[in-house]
Short mmCIF file of C-alpha atoms in Angstrom, two decimals:
data_model
loop_
_atom_site.label_atom_id
_atom_site.label_comp_id
_atom_site.label_asym_id
_atom_site.label_seq_id
_atom_site.Cartn_x
_atom_site.Cartn_y
_atom_site.Cartn_z
CA MET A 456 48.22 5.51 -74.40
CA GLY A 457 44.67 6.43 -75.34
CA LYS A 458 43.59 2.94 -74.56
CA LYS A 459 45.27 3.06 -71.13
CA ASN A 460 43.73 6.34 -70.45
CA LYS A 461 40.34 4.95 -71.30
CA LYS A 462 40.79 1.98 -68.91
CA LEU A 463 41.98 4.18 -66.09
CA SER A 464 38.86 6.48 -66.26
CA LYS A 465 36.48 3.37 -66.32
CA ARG A 466 38.13 2.06 -63.05
CA GLN A 467 37.92 5.42 -61.54
CA LEU A 468 34.35 5.62 -62.43
CA GLN A 469 33.65 2.24 -60.83
CA GLN A 470 35.56 3.30 -57.76
CA ASN A 471 33.52 6.54 -57.65
CA MET A 472 30.29 4.65 -57.98
CA PHE A 473 31.24 2.23 -55.18
CA LEU A 474 32.27 5.02 -52.83
CA SER A 475 29.06 6.84 -53.45
CA PHE A 476 27.11 3.61 -52.69
CA ILE A 477 29.09 3.07 -49.46
CA MET A 478 28.40 6.74 -48.45
CA LEU A 479 24.75 6.30 -49.11
CA ILE A 480 24.60 3.22 -46.90
CA ILE A 481 26.44 4.92 -44.10
CA ALA A 482 24.06 7.90 -44.39
CA VAL A 483 21.07 5.59 -44.10
CA ILE A 484 22.65 3.81 -41.07
CA ILE A 485 23.29 7.13 -39.34
CA LEU A 486 19.79 8.25 -39.98
CA ILE A 487 18.27 5.14 -38.52
CA ALA A 488 20.56 5.27 -35.49
CA GLY A 489 19.68 8.99 -35.12
CA ILE A 490 15.89 8.11 -35.04
CA PHE A 491 16.47 5.52 -32.36
CA LEU A 492 18.56 7.84 -30.28
CA ILE A 493 15.94 10.60 -30.51
CA ARG A 494 13.22 8.16 -29.48
CA GLY A 495 15.22 7.04 -26.45
CA VAL A 496 13.72 5.09 -23.55
CA THR A 497 10.11 4.02 -24.06
CA THR A 498 7.99 5.75 -21.28
CA PRO A 499 4.46 5.24 -22.11
CA GLY A 500 3.63 6.64 -18.76
CA GLU A 501 4.51 10.16 -19.88
CA GLU A 502 1.69 10.29 -22.32
CA SER A 503 -0.77 8.75 -19.80
CA SER A 504 0.41 10.92 -16.94
CA SER A 505 -0.50 14.10 -18.88
CA GLU A 506 -3.86 12.51 -19.79
CA GLU A 507 -4.38 11.49 -16.16
CA GLN A 508 -3.69 15.05 -14.95
CA SER A 509 -6.54 16.36 -16.97
CA GLN A 510 -8.88 13.54 -16.07
CA VAL A 511 -12.00 14.51 -14.33
CA ILE A 512 -12.60 11.90 -11.64
CA GLN A 513 -16.11 11.21 -10.23
CA ILE A 514 -16.52 11.37 -6.59
CA PRO A 515 -18.58 8.44 -5.40
CA GLU A 516 -20.35 8.16 -1.95
CA ILE A 517 -18.33 7.52 1.16
CA GLY A 518 -19.41 3.92 1.35
CA ASP A 519 -18.09 3.31 -2.02
CA ASN A 520 -14.91 4.84 -1.15
CA SER A 521 -14.55 2.71 1.92
CA GLY A 522 -15.39 -0.36 -0.19
CA GLU A 523 -12.61 0.42 -2.65
CA ILE A 524 -10.01 0.86 0.08
CA GLU A 525 -11.32 -2.23 1.86
CA ASP A 526 -11.13 -4.16 -1.35
CA SER A 527 -7.44 -4.11 -1.36
CA ALA A 528 -7.25 -4.66 2.32
CA GLN A 529 -9.16 -7.96 2.15
CA GLN A 530 -6.78 -9.28 -0.52
CA VAL A 531 -4.21 -8.90 2.26
CA ASN A 532 -6.00 -9.92 5.16
CA GLY A 533 -8.22 -12.80 4.72
CA ASN A 534 -11.21 -14.30 3.19
CA PRO A 535 -14.40 -12.18 3.85
CA VAL A 536 -16.50 -13.93 1.21
CA PRO A 537 -19.61 -15.34 2.90
CA ALA A 538 -19.30 -18.97 1.95
CA GLU A 539 -18.87 -22.12 3.98
CA ASP A 540 -15.99 -23.29 1.79
CA SER A 541 -14.24 -20.08 2.20
CA ARG A 542 -14.41 -20.60 5.98
CA GLU A 543 -12.69 -23.92 5.72
CA GLU A 544 -10.12 -22.41 3.35
CA SER A 545 -9.65 -19.73 5.74
CA SER A 546 -9.10 -21.99 8.67
CA ALA A 547 -6.40 -23.95 6.66
CA ARG A 548 -4.80 -20.57 5.69
CA GLU A 549 -4.85 -19.42 9.32
CA GLU A 550 -3.23 -22.62 10.50
CA SER A 551 -0.37 -22.25 7.90
CA SER A 552 -0.15 -18.55 8.83
CA GLN A 553 0.19 -19.49 12.49
CA GLU A 554 3.08 -21.72 11.88
CA GLU A 555 4.83 -19.10 9.73
CA SER A 556 3.94 -16.45 12.17
CA SER A 557 5.47 -18.48 15.11
CA GLN A 558 8.63 -18.83 13.15
CA GLU A 559 8.81 -15.11 12.41
CA GLU A 560 7.96 -14.38 15.95
CA SER A 561 11.31 -15.75 17.10
CA SER A 562 13.16 -13.08 15.23
CA GLN A 563 11.10 -10.21 16.42
CA GLU A 564 11.99 -7.67 19.04
CA GLU A 565 12.51 -8.75 22.65
CA SER A 566 9.22 -7.79 24.03
CA SER A 567 7.43 -9.83 21.42
CA GLU A 568 9.72 -12.76 22.21
CA GLU A 569 8.78 -12.53 25.77
CA SER A 570 5.01 -12.45 24.96
CA SER A 571 5.30 -15.35 22.59
CA SER A 572 7.35 -17.56 24.85
CA GLN A 573 4.60 -17.52 27.59
CA ALA A 574 1.81 -20.00 27.30
CA GLU A 575 -1.61 -18.84 26.11
CA SER A 576 -3.20 -19.62 29.43
CA SER A 577 -0.64 -17.93 31.62
CA GLU A 578 -2.19 -15.11 33.63
CA GLU A 579 -0.82 -11.85 34.87
CA SER A 580 -2.44 -9.24 37.15
CA SER A 581 -3.32 -5.80 36.02
CA GLU A 582 -5.04 -2.93 37.46
CA ALA A 583 -8.06 -3.61 35.18
CA GLY A 584 -8.35 -7.23 36.28
CA ASN A 585 -6.91 -10.58 35.38
CA TRP A 586 -5.61 -10.20 31.96
CA GLN A 587 -4.04 -13.17 30.06
CA THR A 588 -0.94 -12.91 28.00
CA VAL A 589 -1.58 -14.74 24.64
CA THR A 590 0.53 -15.86 21.76
CA ASP A 591 -0.45 -14.80 18.28
CA ASP A 592 -2.44 -18.07 17.89
CA TYR A 593 -5.16 -16.39 19.98
CA PHE A 594 -5.90 -14.10 17.05
CA ALA A 595 -6.49 -16.83 14.45
CA ASP A 596 -10.29 -16.57 14.99
CA ALA A 597 -10.29 -12.81 15.56
CA ALA A 598 -11.59 -10.04 13.34
CA PHE A 599 -10.49 -6.46 13.58
CA VAL A 600 -12.79 -3.60 12.64
CA GLY A 601 -11.75 0.08 12.47
CA ASN A 602 -10.72 2.97 10.58
CA SER A 603 -7.34 4.15 9.11
CA LEU A 604 -5.55 3.31 12.46
CA THR A 605 -6.62 -0.34 12.21
CA GLU A 606 -5.62 -0.24 8.53
CA GLY A 607 -2.16 0.87 9.75
CA LEU A 608 -2.07 -2.12 12.25
CA PHE A 609 -2.56 -4.49 9.48
CA PHE A 610 -0.05 -2.88 7.24
CA TYR A 611 2.83 -2.34 9.56
CA THR A 612 2.56 -5.44 11.65
CA ASP A 613 2.04 -9.21 10.89
CA ILE A 614 -1.30 -9.40 12.35
CA GLY A 615 -2.86 -9.56 8.90
CA ASP A 616 -1.21 -13.15 8.41
CA ILE A 617 -3.32 -14.41 11.48
CA ALA A 618 -6.45 -12.33 11.78
CA ASP A 619 -8.97 -10.85 9.38
CA GLY A 620 -9.24 -7.10 9.08
CA TYR A 621 -12.23 -5.04 8.08
CA TYR A 622 -11.17 -1.47 7.97
CA SER A 623 -11.39 1.64 5.88
CA THR A 624 -9.91 5.18 5.92
CA GLY A 625 -12.73 7.47 7.05
CA LEU A 626 -14.90 4.70 8.52
CA ASN A 627 -17.15 5.86 11.30
CA VAL A 628 -19.84 4.30 13.37
CA LEU A 629 -22.57 5.28 10.86
CA ASN A 630 -21.18 4.16 7.53
CA ALA A 631 -19.67 1.05 9.28
CA GLN A 632 -23.25 -0.01 9.92
CA THR A 633 -24.69 0.57 6.40
CA ASP A 634 -21.93 0.59 3.70
CA ALA A 635 -20.69 -2.32 1.65
CA PHE A 636 -17.05 -1.45 2.43
CA VAL A 637 -15.69 -5.04 2.31
CA ASP A 638 -14.47 -5.81 -1.18
CA GLY A 639 -16.87 -3.18 -2.32
CA ALA A 640 -19.71 -5.67 -2.07
CA TYR A 641 -20.29 -6.84 1.53
CA THR A 642 -21.22 -5.03 4.71
CA LEU A 643 -19.69 -5.66 8.03
CA ASN A 644 -22.87 -7.55 8.92
CA ASP A 645 -22.38 -9.85 5.91
CA VAL A 646 -18.95 -10.79 6.67
CA LEU A 647 -19.44 -11.28 10.37
CA LEU A 648 -22.45 -13.52 9.80
CA ALA A 649 -20.35 -15.58 7.29
CA ASN A 650 -17.37 -16.12 9.59
CA ASN A 651 -17.41 -17.73 12.99
CA TYR A 652 -15.22 -15.37 14.82
CA SER A 653 -14.49 -15.95 18.54
CA LYS A 654 -13.06 -12.47 19.09
CA ILE A 655 -13.94 -9.08 17.55
CA TYR A 656 -11.63 -6.21 18.23
CA VAL A 657 -13.22 -2.79 17.37
CA MET A 658 -11.63 0.56 17.34
CA MET A 659 -13.89 3.50 16.30
CA GLY A 660 -14.14 7.25 17.33
CA LEU A 661 -11.31 9.24 15.85
CA ASN A 662 -13.43 10.18 12.91
CA GLU A 663 -16.23 11.01 15.31
CA VAL A 664 -14.74 13.24 17.80
CA GLY A 665 -16.03 16.25 15.91
CA TRP A 666 -19.59 15.19 16.57
CA PRO A 667 -21.64 17.49 18.58
CA SER A 668 -21.60 15.25 21.75
CA PRO A 669 -19.94 12.08 22.93
CA GLU A 670 -23.46 10.76 23.79
CA SER A 671 -24.59 10.90 20.16
CA PHE A 672 -21.51 9.03 19.06
CA VAL A 673 -21.81 6.47 21.75
CA ASN A 674 -25.50 5.77 20.96
CA GLU A 675 -24.54 4.85 17.30
CA TYR A 676 -21.46 2.95 18.65
CA GLU A 677 -23.57 0.98 20.91
CA LYS A 678 -26.00 0.15 18.14
CA MET A 679 -23.09 -0.97 15.92
CA LEU A 680 -21.50 -3.16 18.57
CA GLN A 681 -24.82 -4.77 19.59
CA GLN A 682 -25.39 -5.79 15.85
CA ILE A 683 -21.84 -7.23 15.94
CA GLU A 684 -22.71 -9.16 19.03
CA SER A 685 -25.89 -10.33 17.45
CA ASP A 686 -23.99 -11.49 14.44
CA CYS A 687 -21.31 -13.33 16.46
CA PRO A 688 -23.05 -14.18 19.78
CA ASN A 689 -20.25 -16.31 21.00
CA ALA A 690 -17.62 -13.85 20.32
CA ILE A 691 -15.59 -11.77 22.88
CA ILE A 692 -16.16 -8.17 21.99
CA TYR A 693 -13.11 -6.03 22.57
CA VAL A 694 -13.75 -2.34 22.58
CA GLN A 695 -10.62 -0.46 22.18
CA SER A 696 -10.12 3.17 23.30
CA ILE A 697 -9.35 6.08 20.92
CA LEU A 698 -5.68 6.76 20.60
CA PRO A 699 -4.02 9.99 21.53
CA VAL A 700 -2.87 12.65 19.04
CA SER A 701 0.30 14.74 19.13
CA ALA A 702 0.38 17.97 21.27
CA ALA A 703 0.56 20.09 17.99
CA ARG A 704 -2.36 18.26 16.50
CA SER A 705 -4.24 18.72 19.74
CA ALA A 706 -3.52 22.41 19.86
CA GLN A 707 -4.68 22.90 16.27
CA GLY A 708 -8.06 24.30 17.47
CA ASP A 709 -10.49 21.76 16.12
CA SER A 710 -12.28 19.02 17.80
CA ILE A 711 -9.60 16.48 17.40
CA ASN A 712 -7.75 17.08 20.70
CA ASN A 713 -6.70 14.94 23.55
CA ALA A 714 -9.17 16.44 26.09
CA ASN A 715 -11.96 15.46 23.70
CA ILE A 716 -10.60 12.05 23.11
CA LEU A 717 -10.34 11.38 26.84
CA SER A 718 -13.94 12.46 27.22
CA PHE A 719 -15.03 10.15 24.46
CA ASN A 720 -13.08 7.36 25.78
CA GLU A 721 -14.75 7.53 29.20
CA GLN A 722 -18.06 7.28 27.38
CA ILE A 723 -16.85 4.21 25.56
CA ARG A 724 -15.54 2.60 28.81
CA GLN A 725 -18.98 3.07 30.36
CA MET A 726 -20.71 1.69 27.34
CA ALA A 727 -18.47 -1.41 27.35
CA GLU A 728 -19.08 -1.84 31.04
CA ARG A 729 -22.87 -1.74 30.88
CA ASN A 730 -22.86 -4.16 27.94
CA ASP A 731 -20.30 -6.68 29.41
CA TRP A 732 -17.90 -6.03 26.64
CA VAL A 733 -14.18 -5.92 27.27
CA TYR A 734 -12.74 -2.32 27.26
CA LEU A 735 -9.04 -2.10 26.23
CA ASP A 736 -7.21 1.05 27.29
CA VAL A 737 -4.89 0.89 24.30
CA TRP A 738 -4.55 4.76 24.60
CA SER A 739 -2.25 4.01 27.61
CA ALA A 740 0.03 1.85 25.37
CA ILE A 741 0.53 4.74 22.85
CA ALA A 742 0.33 7.90 24.97
CA ASN A 743 3.63 9.32 26.37
CA GLU A 744 4.04 10.72 29.89
CA ASN A 745 2.10 13.79 28.84
CA GLY A 746 -0.81 11.89 27.50
CA GLU A 747 0.14 12.61 23.90
CA LEU A 748 1.40 10.83 20.77
CA ASP A 749 5.11 11.53 20.37
CA ALA A 750 5.53 14.25 17.73
CA ASP A 751 8.29 12.49 15.80
CA ALA A 752 6.22 9.40 15.37
CA THR A 753 3.59 10.93 13.17
CA PRO A 754 3.36 12.86 10.00
CA ASP A 755 -0.05 14.29 10.68
CA GLY A 756 -0.31 14.11 14.50
CA ILE A 757 -2.66 11.08 14.34
CA HIS A 758 -1.41 8.25 12.39
CA PHE A 759 1.91 6.33 13.12
CA GLY A 760 4.13 3.56 11.91
CA THR A 761 5.67 0.31 12.80
CA PHE A 762 7.14 1.06 16.24
CA TYR A 763 3.90 2.29 17.79
CA MET A 764 1.88 -0.33 15.94
CA GLU A 765 3.87 -3.00 17.60
CA LYS A 766 3.29 -1.38 20.97
CA TRP A 767 -0.42 -1.49 20.23
CA LEU A 768 -0.20 -5.21 19.29
CA ASP A 769 1.86 -6.07 22.29
CA TYR A 770 -0.83 -4.45 24.41
CA LEU A 771 -3.37 -6.70 22.80
CA ARG A 772 -1.17 -9.77 23.38
CA THR A 773 -0.97 -8.87 27.09
CA HIS A 774 -4.62 -7.95 27.44
CA ALA A 775 -6.74 -10.89 26.59
CA VAL A 776 -9.56 -12.56 28.51
CA SER A 777 -10.39 -16.17 28.83
CA GLU A 778 -12.39 -17.62 25.91
CA MET B 477 35.84 -5.79 -57.26
CA LYS B 478 32.08 -6.62 -57.69
CA LYS B 479 32.50 -9.38 -55.15
CA ILE B 480 34.11 -7.12 -52.56
CA ALA B 481 31.33 -4.62 -53.11
CA LEU B 482 28.62 -7.24 -52.65
CA ILE B 483 30.20 -8.53 -49.38
CA LEU B 484 30.58 -5.05 -48.12
CA CYS B 485 26.98 -4.29 -49.04
CA SER B 486 25.69 -7.46 -47.34
CA LEU B 487 27.67 -6.60 -44.21
CA MET B 488 26.11 -3.07 -44.16
CA LEU B 489 22.63 -4.66 -44.68
CA ILE B 490 23.16 -7.05 -41.81
CA MET B 491 24.41 -4.16 -39.56
CA CYS B 492 21.50 -2.16 -40.69
CA SER B 493 18.91 -4.73 -39.74
CA ALA B 494 20.63 -5.49 -36.55
CA CYS B 495 20.38 -1.80 -35.62
CA SER B 496 16.81 -1.48 -36.57
CA SER B 497 15.77 -4.44 -34.49
CA GLN B 498 17.56 -3.50 -31.31
CA GLN B 499 15.40 -1.78 -28.73
CA PRO B 500 16.96 0.27 -26.07
CA ALA B 501 17.30 -2.21 -23.39
CA ALA B 502 15.91 -1.41 -19.83
CA HIS B 503 18.63 -2.02 -17.24
CA ASP B 504 18.01 -3.54 -13.86
CA LEU B 505 16.95 -1.12 -11.07
CA ASP B 506 17.93 -1.02 -7.53
CA MET B 507 14.36 -0.64 -6.29
CA THR B 508 15.15 0.22 -2.71
CA ASP B 509 17.83 2.79 -3.70
CA LEU B 510 15.40 4.42 -6.24
CA ALA B 511 12.75 4.53 -3.38
CA GLU B 512 15.13 6.10 -0.94
CA LYS B 513 16.20 8.67 -3.61
CA LEU B 514 12.62 9.62 -4.32
CA LYS B 515 11.87 9.72 -0.59
CA THR B 516 14.71 12.20 0.08
CA SER B 517 14.40 14.10 -3.23
CA GLY B 518 12.27 16.90 -1.84
CA ALA B 519 9.21 15.68 -3.61
CA PHE B 520 7.55 15.08 -0.24
CA GLU B 521 6.88 17.32 2.70
CA GLN B 522 9.48 16.90 5.48
CA ASN B 523 7.04 15.47 7.95
CA ILE B 524 5.94 12.84 5.39
CA SER B 525 9.48 11.86 4.08
CA SER B 526 10.69 11.51 7.60
CA THR B 527 7.87 9.14 8.66
CA MET B 528 7.45 7.08 5.41
CA GLU B 529 8.02 3.45 6.12
CA PRO B 530 8.35 0.43 3.88
CA ILE B 531 5.43 -1.99 3.69
CA ARG B 532 5.89 -5.65 3.02
CA ALA B 533 6.08 -6.54 -0.67
CA ASP B 534 3.23 -9.00 -0.58
CA ARG B 535 0.97 -6.40 1.06
CA ALA B 536 1.93 -3.81 -1.63
CA ILE B 537 1.02 -6.40 -4.46
CA ASP B 538 -2.31 -7.17 -2.92
CA MET B 539 -3.12 -3.54 -2.06
CA PHE B 540 -2.42 -2.72 -5.72
CA GLY B 541 -4.71 -5.57 -6.85
CA ALA B 542 -1.72 -7.16 -8.87
CA SER B 543 -1.16 -10.86 -9.35
CA GLN B 544 1.54 -12.34 -7.16
CA GLU B 545 2.61 -14.29 -10.13
CA ASP B 546 3.20 -11.16 -12.26
CA VAL B 547 5.43 -9.50 -9.62
CA LYS B 548 8.89 -10.71 -8.48
CA ASP B 549 9.39 -8.10 -5.92
CA ALA B 550 7.92 -4.80 -4.75
CA VAL B 551 8.95 -1.69 -2.76
CA TYR B 552 6.22 0.27 -1.11
CA TYR B 553 6.66 3.39 1.05
CA THR B 554 3.79 5.20 2.63
CA CYS B 555 2.32 6.67 5.86
CA VAL B 556 -0.96 4.67 6.16
CA GLY B 557 -3.92 6.77 6.81
CA ALA B 558 -2.02 10.00 7.16
CA THR B 559 -1.41 10.87 3.54
CA ALA B 560 -2.08 9.82 -0.05
CA ALA B 561 1.71 10.18 -0.68
CA GLU B 562 3.32 6.83 -1.67
CA ILE B 563 6.17 5.32 -3.51
CA LEU B 564 5.37 2.08 -5.34
CA ILE B 565 7.85 0.11 -7.49
CA PHE B 566 7.19 -3.24 -8.83
CA GLU B 567 9.72 -5.61 -10.54
CA CYS B 568 7.57 -7.92 -12.77
CA THR B 569 8.39 -11.15 -14.28
CA ASP B 570 8.46 -9.87 -17.73
CA GLU B 571 7.50 -6.95 -19.79
CA GLU B 572 4.00 -8.34 -20.51
CA ALA B 573 3.41 -8.70 -16.78
CA ALA B 574 4.72 -5.21 -16.37
CA GLN B 575 2.16 -3.91 -18.76
CA ARG B 576 -0.59 -5.74 -16.79
CA VAL B 577 0.59 -4.21 -13.47
CA TYR B 578 0.96 -0.85 -15.05
CA ASP B 579 -2.64 -1.09 -16.18
CA LEU B 580 -3.76 -1.32 -12.58
CA ALA B 581 -2.24 2.08 -11.69
CA ASP B 582 -5.22 4.16 -12.93
CA PRO B 583 -7.86 2.19 -10.93
CA HIS B 584 -5.54 2.35 -7.91
CA LEU B 585 -5.08 6.09 -8.20
CA GLU B 586 -8.75 6.59 -8.77
CA ASN B 587 -9.50 4.59 -5.47
CA LEU B 588 -6.90 6.66 -3.67
CA GLN B 589 -8.38 9.86 -4.90
CA THR B 590 -11.92 9.11 -4.02
CA THR B 591 -10.84 7.95 -0.49
CA TYR B 592 -9.04 11.20 0.24
CA GLU B 593 -11.65 13.56 -1.48
CA SER B 594 -13.77 13.37 1.52
CA TYR B 595 -11.12 12.49 4.11
CA ALA B 596 -8.41 14.90 3.40
CA PRO B 597 -9.04 16.93 0.19
CA GLU B 598 -5.58 18.35 0.16
CA GLU B 599 -4.09 14.93 -0.11
CA ALA B 600 -6.46 14.07 -3.09
CA LYS B 601 -4.79 16.84 -5.04
CA LYS B 602 -1.52 15.02 -4.92
CA VAL B 603 -3.11 12.06 -6.56
CA GLU B 604 -4.01 14.28 -9.58
CA ASN B 605 -0.38 14.71 -10.26
CA ALA B 606 0.75 11.18 -9.63
CA VAL B 607 3.64 9.99 -11.72
CA LYS B 608 3.46 6.46 -13.40
CA GLU B 609 6.17 4.92 -15.41
CA LEU B 610 6.61 1.67 -17.32
CA TYR B 611 10.21 0.98 -17.71
CA GLY B 612 11.03 -2.52 -18.98
CA ARG B 613 9.90 -5.00 -16.38
CA TYR B 614 9.43 -2.22 -13.79
CA VAL B 615 6.39 -0.26 -12.86
CA ILE B 616 6.75 3.00 -10.88
CA VAL B 617 3.95 4.90 -9.31
CA VAL B 618 4.63 7.89 -7.07
CA VAL B 619 2.18 10.23 -5.52
CA SER B 620 3.90 13.29 -4.13
CA SER B 621 3.67 16.96 -3.93
CA ASN B 622 6.13 17.58 -6.67
CA ALA B 623 5.70 15.47 -9.82
CA ASP B 624 8.60 17.25 -11.69
CA THR B 625 11.09 16.29 -9.12
CA VAL B 626 9.92 12.68 -9.11
CA GLN B 627 10.07 12.51 -12.88
CA SER B 628 13.71 13.83 -12.87
CA VAL B 629 14.73 11.18 -10.11
CA ILE B 630 13.09 8.44 -12.25
CA ALA B 631 14.70 9.65 -15.54
CA GLU B 632 18.17 9.61 -13.78
CA ALA B 633 17.73 6.21 -12.48
CA THR B 634 16.54 4.80 -15.85
CA ALA B 635 19.07 6.61 -18.13
#
């Protein structure tokens, strides 16, 4: 009896020890699982975000800003590096881009298809003279220069697959002549000298309509374009009009209004005429029947998206001159 | 009894080690769906959210300065020139590539800020409160006027 009791208590002791061990293991597992649950999804951004919010950011000069923006633009649009090899690579790229572009063209909207289907040399009459309707191949040796509106043209349409774009938000006719806004390292002069463009499309002016007079703007614009002409003496210089703003933006009370824009455009047209540059009234492609940018097309009364960018590009397709 | 105890202990240890090595796996994101949710979340002014448009993925990758090899796909919504507001979502090839792309967020945001400081200062303020997240193979960068709303939409999508 006593022996039996002794044996029983030993087994109970073993069982108790085993159960205690199991409980300990389970507690450790729960503890570890709890730690992982609390840590949750790893989001290193949270820490960095708070750091970033308190970060003091240096404000560089306007030119540097332009360069930084243009830096990314150039990665999209082409090869601005002034080198002979880069020109050959650029040509090859453009050729392949043209093929791709032609294929993509077939699926574009009806107006684009109509433009593409016509031969490059086909001519159509217009009030301004004998314009040619061209395929996108026409832009393969073209460069576009401008401010944030030109940036939009390259972001919202496929023109960046074909042509090169040199643009920057806030670009004006002064800093465009001096600042290294291309890849943060090259001036407009550098890249134009390094690339044998046959057409240069320029649109400036919206950032300058607040200047004291259209004349002071046109003087600088003329100097800028004469330098472009000097860099690319065989290129056709297309000078595009400033585009309209919305009625609300126009009525805001500052210098950015449609009356001012029309005044500047007239000065631009006269400047183009006396220098034998081609003036393109792109304003007419974007303005509605009231001479304004449609209000629902724009978040700020000035910039717009794909639909109007395509209208702009279609205007360029149907308003080319002989090479 | 000892054998049973040993087997049980071994099993426990195996389970334990399996638990400790298991990271919370990031699930796949529907990037377009997330971008649309962000766009309509109220984090952007109505005039901006109504005109934000998608930009081609290759343009987004180049604009951000990322390598095309690191990124499988990208969704980029913005109003070019009008605002600093943007929605950028990158699906990267793996987590290492995602880290590389994530590291480009700061220089991108600094560029954006300096651009708008002189051009539209009120837009530059939005960049100060930009949200950037690294979630598995995904990198999310959002410049908006309401960072809290953006973070809650992202948290819901990544939960």
